[in-house]
Amino acid sequence: MTDYGMALLWVLILASLGLSILAVLLSISRQRRSHSLTVASTAGEDVASEATRKVLREFEKNGQSPDAALVNWSPDTLRKILADDLPDAQVIVVSNREPYIHNIKDDGVELLVPASGLVSALEPITRACSGTWIAYGGGSADRLTVDSNDRVQVPPDNPSYTLRRVWLSDDEYQGYYLGFANEGLWPLCHIAFTRPVFRASDWEAYEAVNRKFADTVVAEARNERPIVLVQDYHFALLPRMIRERLPEAIIITFWHIPWPNSEVFSICPWRERVLDGLLGSSIIGFHTQFHANNFTESVDRFLESRIERADAAISYGGRATLVHAYPISIEWPAELLAKLPPVEESRARLRERFGLSADVKLCVGVERLDYTKGILDRFHALDELFTRHPEWIGKVVFLQIAAPSRGTLPAYQQLHDECLRYANELNQRYGHDGYKPVVMVAEHHSQQQVYEIYRAADICMVTSLHDGMNLVAKEFVAARDDEQGVLLLSTFAGASRELLEALIVNPYDAAMMGQVLLQALTMSPDEQRERMRPMREIVRDNNVFRWAGSMLLDAARLRKRGDLERATSVAERPANTDTNIVSLFDRMRKVAS
């Protein structure tokens, strides 16, 4: 055979061998793929039961997890987290406002459930965890309804957790709440161009009341390792005070309002004390990453600390504090929706109550009477609409529910007077034959009444000048199971980061708001549905149980790390041997003691 023939033969042999190998590899690949599909199919049957456990094993940085969407977040989810990852943990909630208020009325006792975003977010969580809620008892009949330990079981119709009331004198309330908290920290943290007022006497009252609440937390704790959820700017000093008494507690502080940049925060005369108090927390939560970043920058500027940016943590005084964003939300589904009439009936009842004709478009705003909420700016927008589009005069009514709030403070008295004056001016200018374009109701409403107002509205205006989240926007979306209604939402509210299908507005631009209001008034039912449906999905998936669950999962991770560190430090420490090496756990205990 010639050399050419031999070469050709070898080529054929090698080609045949290569094809054989390729065939074998393809066969193996098919078998593996088939096996994988079989396993996946089998595993798929267990996804529902395993989804929660998968998330529990996932560290949720900043309250977000790629697997969180697999879980139907509910009270049962929270109970499972507590049972599996935080067994025997006692949950204690601390807030200024109480979830149930007892007042004396007509020689009897009336129960009031305040229409508060904080209460609506925390109450279902405390119920799910069978916890203890510590709050200021300010109702006129609150003392008459507690036991000898200042406790009352709530909710009244289905008791599932304990409300522990703390009593404050008039001077304490004036200095701590109206003074430092609401004339100092509130305007400091909100860009609403109201000057903060700081008084030494208010600071002393604030410190004393925080100490009183710390004493109550310690008294209510069943052991040295409770999980304490501290709420809002009323208790900036409380985490450190609890840490000094209960060094092994998991303390989660959630700051419900914005945190200013470090330059603005520097105005506070007790800035270092406020930061030190908050860093007694295991975890500090904010609604948005922007506010978390502002807090971290403030600590970096004013305290000797180490910023662990990759881990979103601050090391200070021998202890690390996580600083994360956990966007708050509401209960889903809202239990009270089942008690409400259909949308059309709600609409008819509300129009009858306020004497509104059936053919006018109803625009609503619902909040406390506060200068951060942009109430006057809505009136400006309505004025712009009527000026540029006078054909709408007589065809739209704006109903403003403005619950009285902090009425003894000058800034709030001034706002109340300005709102009434502007509403009367608009009614005189554009009203006729019994038609008033603005109806302002300065009364408290129950949560059920508020939801009925949402259901009756064509448009809901949430025009905050500066807000942490603003749950009114989410409540309006949750109330509209008919998938109708239009949400006008300020770009300066945290909710605008989630509810992207809302009509986003700049409340400082009255002309722009007037045009967007016209867009809302003329929006077709189909477009309303296309916008409302995805917003309802967002509120459903990112509900309040996910908010709480994310923080509890991070708390569980911290507790397990502490337990591991403690066990390791004990196991590795040589017996009867002097050493200069001190474990992180021991350093933390030493600092806290």
Coordinates of C-alpha atoms in Angstrom, one line a residue:
M1 CA 0.0 0.0 0.0
T2 CA 1.3 3.4 -0.9
D3 CA 2.1 6.0 1.6
Y4 CA -0.9 8.0 0.4
G5 CA -3.2 4.9 1.0
M6 CA -1.8 4.4 4.5
A7 CA -2.4 8.0 5.4
L8 CA -5.9 7.9 4.2
L9 CA -6.6 4.7 6.1
W10 CA -5.3 6.3 9.4
V11 CA -7.5 9.3 8.8
L12 CA -10.6 7.0 8.4
I13 CA -9.7 5.1 11.5
L14 CA -9.2 8.2 13.6
A15 CA -12.4 9.7 12.2
S16 CA -14.3 6.6 13.1
L17 CA -12.8 6.6 16.6
G18 CA -13.7 10.2 17.1
L19 CA -17.3 9.6 16.0
S20 CA -17.6 6.7 18.4
I21 CA -16.3 8.8 21.3
L22 CA -18.7 11.6 20.4
A23 CA -21.7 9.2 20.3
V24 CA -20.7 7.8 23.8
L25 CA -20.5 11.4 25.2
L26 CA -23.9 12.3 23.7
S27 CA -25.4 9.2 25.2
I28 CA -24.0 10.0 28.7
S29 CA -25.2 13.6 28.4
R30 CA -28.7 12.5 27.6
Q31 CA -28.8 10.1 30.5
R32 CA -27.6 12.8 32.9
R33 CA -30.1 15.3 31.5
S34 CA -32.9 12.8 31.9
H35 CA -31.8 12.1 35.5
S36 CA -31.7 15.8 36.2
L37 CA -35.2 16.3 34.9
T38 CA -36.4 13.4 37.0
V39 CA -34.8 14.8 40.1
A40 CA -36.1 18.3 39.3
S41 CA -39.6 17.0 38.8
T42 CA -39.4 15.1 42.2
A43 CA -38.0 18.2 43.9
G44 CA -40.6 20.4 42.4
E45 CA -43.3 18.5 44.3
D46 CA -41.6 19.7 47.5
V47 CA -41.0 23.3 46.5
A48 CA -44.0 24.6 48.5
S49 CA -42.9 22.8 51.7
E50 CA -39.2 23.5 51.3
A51 CA -39.4 27.1 50.0
T52 CA -39.4 28.7 53.5
R53 CA -36.5 26.6 54.7
K54 CA -34.5 27.6 51.6
V55 CA -35.0 31.2 52.5
L56 CA -34.2 30.6 56.1
R57 CA -30.8 29.4 55.0
E58 CA -30.3 32.4 52.8
F59 CA -28.6 35.5 54.3
E60 CA -30.8 38.4 53.3
K61 CA -28.5 41.3 52.8
N62 CA -30.4 44.6 53.1
G63 CA -33.7 42.7 53.5
Q64 CA -33.6 41.3 50.0
S65 CA -33.2 37.7 48.8
P66 CA -33.3 36.1 45.4
D67 CA -35.4 33.3 46.9
A68 CA -37.8 35.5 48.9
A69 CA -40.3 35.5 46.0
L70 CA -40.7 31.7 46.5
V71 CA -42.3 32.3 49.9
N72 CA -45.9 33.3 50.5
W73 CA -45.0 35.7 53.4
S74 CA -47.7 35.4 56.1
P75 CA -48.1 35.1 59.9
D76 CA -47.3 31.4 59.5
T77 CA -44.0 32.2 57.8
L78 CA -43.0 34.4 60.8
R79 CA -44.0 31.7 63.3
K80 CA -41.9 29.2 61.3
I81 CA -38.9 31.5 61.4
L82 CA -39.3 31.9 65.2
A83 CA -39.8 28.2 65.8
D84 CA -37.0 26.9 63.5
D85 CA -34.3 29.7 63.8
L86 CA -35.2 31.5 67.0
P87 CA -36.7 28.9 69.2
D88 CA -38.0 30.1 72.6
A89 CA -37.3 33.7 71.6
Q90 CA -39.4 36.4 73.2
V91 CA -40.4 39.2 70.9
I92 CA -40.8 42.7 72.5
V93 CA -42.0 45.7 70.5
V94 CA -41.4 49.2 71.8
S95 CA -43.1 52.3 70.3
N96 CA -44.4 55.6 71.5
R97 CA -47.9 55.0 70.0
E98 CA -50.0 52.1 71.3
P99 CA -52.1 49.9 69.0
Y100 CA -55.2 50.1 71.1
I101 CA -56.4 53.2 73.0
H102 CA -59.1 53.2 75.7
N103 CA -60.9 56.5 76.2
I104 CA -63.8 57.5 78.5
K105 CA -66.9 58.4 76.5
D106 CA -70.5 58.9 77.6
D107 CA -69.9 57.3 81.0
G108 CA -68.4 54.3 79.3
V109 CA -65.1 53.1 77.7
E110 CA -64.5 53.5 74.0
L111 CA -61.8 51.4 72.2
L112 CA -59.9 53.3 69.5
V113 CA -57.6 51.7 67.0
P114 CA -55.5 54.6 65.6
A115 CA -55.1 54.9 61.9
S116 CA -51.3 54.9 62.0
G117 CA -48.9 53.5 59.5
L118 CA -46.6 52.2 62.2
V119 CA -49.5 50.5 64.0
S120 CA -50.9 49.0 60.9
A121 CA -47.4 47.5 60.1
L122 CA -46.5 46.2 63.5
E123 CA -49.8 45.0 64.9
P124 CA -50.1 41.9 62.7
I125 CA -46.5 41.0 63.4
T126 CA -46.9 41.2 67.1
R127 CA -50.1 39.1 66.8
A128 CA -48.2 36.5 64.7
C129 CA -45.4 36.3 67.3
S130 CA -47.6 36.4 70.4
G131 CA -45.2 39.1 71.7
T132 CA -45.3 42.0 74.1
W133 CA -45.9 45.5 72.9
I134 CA -44.6 48.3 75.2
A135 CA -46.1 51.8 74.5
Y136 CA -47.1 55.0 76.2
G137 CA -50.6 54.8 77.6
G138 CA -52.2 58.1 76.8
G139 CA -55.9 57.2 76.6
S140 CA -58.2 58.7 79.2
A141 CA -59.3 55.2 80.2
D142 CA -56.0 53.4 79.7
R143 CA -55.3 53.1 83.4
L144 CA -58.8 51.7 84.0
T145 CA -58.3 48.8 81.6
V146 CA -55.0 47.3 82.7
D147 CA -54.2 44.8 85.3
S148 CA -52.0 45.3 88.4
N149 CA -48.9 45.0 86.2
D150 CA -50.1 47.7 83.7
R151 CA -50.9 45.0 81.1
V152 CA -53.9 44.3 78.9
Q153 CA -54.4 41.4 76.5
V154 CA -55.2 42.5 72.9
P155 CA -56.9 42.5 70.5
P156 CA -60.1 42.5 72.7
D157 CA -62.0 40.2 70.4
N158 CA -59.2 37.7 70.0
P159 CA -56.4 38.2 72.6
S160 CA -53.1 37.1 71.1
Y161 CA -50.4 39.4 72.6
T162 CA -49.8 41.6 75.6
L163 CA -49.9 45.4 75.6
R164 CA -47.8 46.8 78.4
R165 CA -48.4 50.5 79.0
V166 CA -45.9 53.0 80.3
W167 CA -47.2 56.1 82.2
L168 CA -45.7 59.6 81.6
S169 CA -46.3 62.8 83.4
D170 CA -47.4 65.9 81.5
D171 CA -43.8 67.4 81.9
E172 CA -42.3 64.2 80.6
Y173 CA -44.6 64.0 77.6
Q174 CA -44.1 67.7 76.8
G175 CA -40.3 67.5 76.9
Y176 CA -39.7 64.0 75.4
Y177 CA -42.4 63.8 72.8
L178 CA -43.6 67.3 71.8
G179 CA -40.2 68.8 72.6
F180 CA -37.0 66.9 71.5
A181 CA -38.7 64.3 69.4
N182 CA -41.1 66.5 67.4
E183 CA -39.6 70.0 67.6
G184 CA -36.1 68.7 67.3
L185 CA -35.6 65.4 65.5
W186 CA -38.7 65.5 63.3
P187 CA -37.9 68.7 61.4
L188 CA -34.1 67.8 61.5
C189 CA -34.8 64.6 59.6
H190 CA -37.3 65.9 57.1
I191 CA -36.4 68.4 54.3
A192 CA -39.5 70.5 54.9
F193 CA -37.7 73.8 55.7
T194 CA -38.9 74.0 59.3
R195 CA -36.2 74.9 61.7
P196 CA -35.5 72.4 64.5
V197 CA -35.8 73.6 68.1
F198 CA -33.4 72.1 70.6
R199 CA -33.7 72.8 74.4
A200 CA -31.6 71.3 77.1
S201 CA -34.7 70.6 79.2
D202 CA -36.3 68.7 76.4
W203 CA -33.2 66.6 76.0
E204 CA -33.2 65.8 79.7
A205 CA -36.8 64.7 79.5
Y206 CA -36.1 62.6 76.4
E207 CA -33.2 60.8 78.1
A208 CA -35.3 60.2 81.2
V209 CA -38.2 58.7 79.3
N210 CA -35.9 56.5 77.3
R211 CA -34.5 55.2 80.6
K212 CA -38.1 54.6 81.8
F213 CA -38.8 52.5 78.7
A214 CA -35.5 50.6 79.1
D215 CA -36.5 49.7 82.7
T216 CA -39.9 48.4 81.4
V217 CA -38.2 46.3 78.7
V218 CA -35.9 44.7 81.2
A219 CA -38.9 44.0 83.5
E220 CA -40.9 42.4 80.7
A221 CA -38.0 40.3 79.4
R222 CA -38.4 36.6 80.4
N223 CA -34.7 35.9 80.0
E224 CA -31.4 37.6 79.0
R225 CA -31.9 37.0 75.2
P226 CA -35.1 38.6 74.0
I227 CA -35.5 40.1 70.5
V228 CA -36.4 43.7 71.0
L229 CA -37.9 45.7 68.1
V230 CA -37.4 49.4 68.9
Q231 CA -39.5 51.8 66.8
D232 CA -38.6 55.2 65.5
Y233 CA -37.0 58.5 66.5
H234 CA -38.7 58.6 69.9
F235 CA -36.1 56.1 71.3
A236 CA -32.7 56.9 69.9
L237 CA -31.1 56.3 73.3
L238 CA -33.0 53.2 74.2
P239 CA -30.9 50.6 72.3
R240 CA -27.8 51.5 74.3
M241 CA -29.7 51.5 77.6
I242 CA -31.1 48.1 76.9
R243 CA -27.7 46.8 75.8
E244 CA -26.2 47.8 79.1
R245 CA -28.8 45.7 81.0
L246 CA -29.3 42.9 78.5
P247 CA -26.0 42.4 76.7
E248 CA -27.1 39.2 74.9
A249 CA -30.4 40.7 73.6
I250 CA -30.9 41.0 69.8
I251 CA -32.0 44.7 69.4
I252 CA -33.5 45.7 66.1
T253 CA -34.1 49.4 65.8
F254 CA -36.2 50.6 62.9
W255 CA -36.0 54.4 62.0
H256 CA -39.3 55.1 60.3
I257 CA -38.5 58.6 59.1
P258 CA -35.7 59.8 56.8
W259 CA -32.1 60.2 58.0
P260 CA -30.5 63.5 56.9
N261 CA -27.1 63.9 55.5
S262 CA -24.2 64.4 57.9
E263 CA -24.1 68.2 57.4
V264 CA -27.8 68.6 58.4
F265 CA -27.4 66.1 61.3
S266 CA -24.5 68.1 62.6
I267 CA -27.1 70.7 63.8
C268 CA -28.2 68.5 66.6
P269 CA -26.3 69.5 69.9
W270 CA -26.4 65.9 71.1
R271 CA -25.4 64.2 67.8
E272 CA -22.8 61.9 69.3
R273 CA -25.1 60.8 72.0
V274 CA -27.9 60.0 69.5
L275 CA -25.5 58.0 67.3
D276 CA -24.0 56.2 70.3
G277 CA -27.5 55.3 71.5
L278 CA -28.6 53.8 68.2
L279 CA -25.3 51.8 67.8
G280 CA -26.4 49.8 70.9
S281 CA -28.6 48.0 68.3
S282 CA -27.7 44.7 66.7
I283 CA -29.4 45.9 63.5
I284 CA -30.5 49.4 62.5
G285 CA -33.1 49.5 59.7
F286 CA -34.2 52.2 57.3
H287 CA -36.8 52.3 54.5
T288 CA -34.3 53.0 51.7
Q289 CA -30.6 52.5 51.1
F290 CA -30.1 56.2 50.7
H291 CA -31.2 56.9 54.3
A292 CA -29.0 54.0 55.5
N293 CA -26.0 55.5 53.7
N294 CA -26.7 58.9 55.3
F295 CA -26.7 57.3 58.8
T296 CA -23.4 55.5 58.0
E297 CA -21.8 58.8 56.8
S298 CA -23.0 60.5 60.0
V299 CA -21.3 57.9 62.2
D300 CA -18.2 58.0 60.1
R301 CA -18.0 61.8 60.6
F302 CA -18.8 62.1 64.3
L303 CA -17.7 58.9 66.0
E304 CA -14.5 56.9 66.1
S305 CA -15.7 53.8 64.3
R306 CA -14.8 51.4 61.5
I307 CA -17.2 51.3 58.6
E308 CA -17.5 47.8 57.0
R309 CA -19.1 48.9 53.7
A310 CA -18.9 45.5 52.0
D311 CA -20.9 44.0 54.9
A312 CA -23.2 47.1 55.5
A313 CA -22.0 47.2 59.1
I314 CA -20.4 49.5 61.6
S315 CA -17.9 48.4 64.2
Y316 CA -18.0 50.7 67.3
G317 CA -17.1 50.1 70.9
G318 CA -16.1 46.5 70.3
R319 CA -19.4 45.5 68.7
A320 CA -20.7 45.4 65.2
T321 CA -24.1 46.8 64.1
L322 CA -25.7 45.9 60.8
V323 CA -27.2 48.9 58.9
H324 CA -29.6 47.7 56.3
A325 CA -32.6 48.9 54.2
Y326 CA -35.8 47.1 54.9
P327 CA -38.7 48.7 53.0
I328 CA -41.8 48.5 55.3
S329 CA -45.2 47.5 54.0
I330 CA -48.7 46.5 55.2
E331 CA -50.6 43.4 56.0
W332 CA -51.7 41.4 53.0
P333 CA -54.4 40.6 52.7
A334 CA -55.8 43.2 55.0
E335 CA -58.2 41.5 57.3
L336 CA -60.6 44.4 57.6
L337 CA -61.3 44.3 53.8
A338 CA -63.6 41.4 54.4
K339 CA -65.7 43.7 56.7
L340 CA -66.1 46.4 54.1
P341 CA -68.9 46.8 51.5
P342 CA -68.2 46.5 47.8
V343 CA -66.6 49.5 46.1
E344 CA -69.9 50.9 44.6
E345 CA -71.6 50.7 48.0
S346 CA -68.6 52.4 49.7
R347 CA -68.7 55.1 47.0
A348 CA -72.5 55.7 47.5
R349 CA -72.1 55.9 51.3
L350 CA -69.2 58.4 51.2
R351 CA -71.0 60.6 48.7
E352 CA -74.1 60.6 50.8
R353 CA -72.1 61.5 53.9
F354 CA -70.5 64.5 52.4
G355 CA -73.4 65.5 50.1
L356 CA -71.5 64.8 46.8
S357 CA -73.3 64.3 43.5
A358 CA -72.8 61.0 41.8
D359 CA -71.1 62.5 38.7
V360 CA -68.2 64.3 40.3
K361 CA -64.7 62.8 40.4
L362 CA -63.5 62.2 44.0
C363 CA -59.9 62.9 44.9
V364 CA -58.8 62.0 48.4
G365 CA -55.8 62.6 50.8
V366 CA -55.5 60.8 54.1
E367 CA -52.9 61.5 56.8
R368 CA -52.1 63.4 59.9
L369 CA -52.1 67.1 59.6
D370 CA -48.3 67.5 59.2
Y371 CA -46.2 70.0 57.3
T372 CA -44.2 67.1 55.7
K373 CA -47.3 65.7 53.9
G374 CA -47.7 68.4 51.3
I375 CA -51.4 69.1 51.9
L376 CA -51.1 72.7 50.9
D377 CA -49.3 71.6 47.7
R378 CA -52.4 69.6 46.7
F379 CA -54.5 72.6 47.1
H380 CA -52.1 74.5 44.8
A381 CA -52.4 71.6 42.2
L382 CA -56.2 71.8 42.3
D383 CA -55.9 75.6 41.9
E384 CA -53.7 75.1 38.8
L385 CA -56.1 72.6 37.3
F386 CA -59.1 75.0 37.6
T387 CA -57.0 77.9 36.3
R388 CA -55.8 76.0 33.2
H389 CA -58.8 73.8 32.7
P390 CA -61.9 75.6 34.0
E391 CA -64.2 73.0 32.4
W392 CA -63.4 70.8 35.4
I393 CA -64.9 73.3 37.9
G394 CA -67.9 71.6 39.4
K395 CA -66.7 68.1 38.2
V396 CA -64.1 67.3 40.8
V397 CA -64.0 67.4 44.6
F398 CA -61.0 67.0 46.8
L399 CA -61.6 65.4 50.2
Q400 CA -58.8 65.9 52.7
I401 CA -58.9 63.7 55.8
A402 CA -56.4 65.5 58.1
A403 CA -56.2 63.9 61.6
P404 CA -55.3 66.5 64.2
S405 CA -51.7 66.0 65.3
R406 CA -49.4 67.9 67.8
G407 CA -51.8 70.8 67.8
T408 CA -50.0 72.6 70.6
L409 CA -46.8 73.1 68.6
P410 CA -46.6 76.4 66.7
A411 CA -45.7 74.9 63.4
Y412 CA -48.7 72.6 63.4
Q413 CA -51.1 75.4 64.5
Q414 CA -49.8 77.5 61.6
L415 CA -50.3 74.7 59.2
H416 CA -53.9 74.1 60.4
D417 CA -54.7 77.7 59.9
E418 CA -53.1 77.9 56.5
C419 CA -55.0 74.8 55.3
L420 CA -58.3 76.1 56.5
R421 CA -57.7 79.5 55.0
Y422 CA -56.7 78.1 51.6
A423 CA -59.5 75.6 51.5
N424 CA -62.0 78.4 52.2
E425 CA -60.4 80.6 49.5
L426 CA -60.7 77.8 46.9
N427 CA -64.3 77.2 47.9
Q428 CA -65.2 80.8 47.6
R429 CA -63.4 81.2 44.3
Y430 CA -64.7 78.1 42.5
G431 CA -67.7 77.0 44.6
H432 CA -71.3 77.6 43.5
D433 CA -74.8 76.3 44.2
G434 CA -73.8 74.0 47.0
Y435 CA -70.7 72.8 45.2
K436 CA -67.4 73.0 47.3
P437 CA -64.3 71.8 45.5
V438 CA -62.5 71.2 48.8
V439 CA -63.9 69.3 51.8
M440 CA -61.5 69.3 54.7
V441 CA -62.2 67.0 57.7
A442 CA -59.9 67.5 60.6
E443 CA -61.0 64.3 62.5
H444 CA -59.5 61.0 63.5
H445 CA -60.8 58.0 61.5
S446 CA -60.6 54.3 62.3
Q447 CA -58.6 52.1 59.9
Q448 CA -61.8 50.6 58.6
Q449 CA -63.2 54.1 57.8
V450 CA -60.0 55.0 56.1
Y451 CA -60.1 51.9 53.9
E452 CA -63.7 52.7 52.9
I453 CA -62.6 56.2 51.8
Y454 CA -59.9 54.6 49.7
R455 CA -62.4 52.3 48.0
A456 CA -64.7 55.2 47.2
A457 CA -62.0 57.4 45.7
D458 CA -61.2 57.9 42.0
I459 CA -57.8 59.4 42.9
C460 CA -55.6 59.2 45.9
M461 CA -52.9 61.9 46.3
V462 CA -49.8 61.1 48.4
T463 CA -47.7 64.3 47.9
S464 CA -45.2 64.1 50.8
L465 CA -42.5 66.7 50.7
H466 CA -40.2 64.2 52.4
D467 CA -41.1 60.7 53.7
G468 CA -39.5 57.5 54.8
M469 CA -42.0 55.2 53.1
N470 CA -45.6 56.5 53.4
L471 CA -48.0 53.5 53.9
V472 CA -51.1 55.5 52.7
A473 CA -49.9 54.7 49.1
K474 CA -49.8 51.0 49.8
E475 CA -53.0 51.0 51.8
F476 CA -54.8 52.6 48.8
V477 CA -53.5 50.0 46.5
A478 CA -54.4 47.2 48.8
A479 CA -57.9 48.5 49.2
R480 CA -58.6 48.5 45.5
D481 CA -59.5 44.9 44.8
D482 CA -61.6 46.3 41.9
E483 CA -58.2 47.2 40.2
Q484 CA -59.5 50.8 39.7
G485 CA -58.4 54.2 41.0
V486 CA -55.3 56.3 40.3
L487 CA -52.4 56.9 42.7
L488 CA -50.5 60.2 42.5
L489 CA -47.3 59.7 44.4
S490 CA -44.5 62.0 45.5
T491 CA -41.0 61.2 44.2
F492 CA -39.8 62.1 47.7
A493 CA -41.7 59.3 49.4
G494 CA -40.0 55.9 49.8
A495 CA -43.0 54.2 48.3
S496 CA -42.1 55.7 44.9
R497 CA -39.2 53.3 44.7
E498 CA -41.6 50.4 44.6
L499 CA -44.9 51.6 43.1
L500 CA -43.5 52.6 39.8
E501 CA -46.9 52.4 38.0
A502 CA -48.2 55.3 40.1
L503 CA -48.2 58.8 38.6
I504 CA -45.0 60.1 40.1
V505 CA -45.0 63.8 40.9
N506 CA -42.8 66.6 42.3
P507 CA -45.0 68.2 45.0
Y508 CA -43.0 71.5 44.7
D509 CA -44.1 71.9 41.1
A510 CA -47.7 73.0 41.2
A511 CA -48.1 73.3 37.4
M512 CA -46.8 69.8 36.9
M513 CA -49.0 68.4 39.6
G514 CA -52.0 70.1 38.0
Q515 CA -51.3 68.5 34.6
V516 CA -50.8 65.1 36.2
L517 CA -54.1 65.5 38.1
L518 CA -55.8 66.1 34.7
Q519 CA -54.1 62.9 33.5
A520 CA -55.5 61.0 36.4
L521 CA -59.0 62.5 36.0
T522 CA -59.1 61.4 32.3
M523 CA -57.4 58.0 32.6
S524 CA -59.4 55.1 31.1
P525 CA -60.5 52.2 33.2
D526 CA -58.2 49.9 31.2
E527 CA -55.2 52.0 31.9
Q528 CA -56.1 52.2 35.6
R529 CA -56.3 48.4 35.7
E530 CA -52.9 48.0 33.9
R531 CA -51.3 50.3 36.5
M532 CA -53.1 49.0 39.6
R533 CA -52.6 45.3 38.9
P534 CA -48.7 45.3 39.1
M535 CA -48.8 47.6 42.1
R536 CA -51.1 45.2 43.9
E537 CA -48.7 42.4 43.1
I538 CA -45.8 44.4 44.6
V539 CA -47.7 45.1 47.8
R540 CA -48.8 41.5 48.0
D541 CA -45.2 40.1 47.5
N542 CA -43.4 42.7 49.6
N543 CA -45.9 42.7 52.5
V544 CA -45.3 43.5 56.1
F545 CA -44.5 39.9 57.0
R546 CA -41.6 39.9 54.6
W547 CA -40.4 43.1 56.1
A548 CA -40.4 41.6 59.6
G549 CA -39.2 38.2 58.4
S550 CA -36.1 39.8 56.7
M551 CA -35.2 41.4 60.0
L552 CA -35.8 38.3 62.0
L553 CA -33.7 36.2 59.6
D554 CA -30.8 38.6 60.1
A555 CA -31.4 38.4 63.8
A556 CA -31.3 34.6 63.7
R557 CA -28.0 34.8 61.8
L558 CA -26.5 37.1 64.4
R559 CA -27.7 34.9 67.2
K560 CA -26.2 31.8 65.7
R561 CA -22.9 33.6 65.0
G562 CA -22.8 34.7 68.7
D563 CA -23.6 31.2 69.9
L564 CA -20.8 29.8 67.7
E565 CA -18.3 32.4 68.8
R566 CA -19.2 31.7 72.5
A567 CA -18.9 28.0 72.0
T568 CA -15.6 28.3 70.1
S569 CA -14.1 30.7 72.7
V570 CA -14.9 28.2 75.5
A571 CA -13.7 25.1 73.6
E572 CA -10.5 26.6 72.4
R573 CA -9.4 28.3 75.6
P574 CA -6.6 26.3 77.3
A575 CA -7.4 25.3 80.9
N576 CA -5.5 27.2 83.6
T577 CA -3.4 29.0 81.0
D578 CA -2.9 32.8 81.0
T579 CA -3.4 34.3 77.6
N580 CA -3.6 37.8 76.1
I581 CA -6.0 36.6 73.4
V582 CA -9.6 37.7 74.1
S583 CA -12.4 36.4 71.9
L584 CA -14.7 38.8 70.1
F585 CA -17.6 37.4 72.2
D586 CA -15.7 38.2 75.5
R587 CA -14.8 41.7 74.2
M588 CA -18.5 42.3 73.4
R589 CA -19.6 41.2 76.9
K590 CA -16.8 43.3 78.5
V591 CA -17.8 46.4 76.6
A592 CA -21.5 45.9 77.4
S593 CA -20.9 45.3 81.1

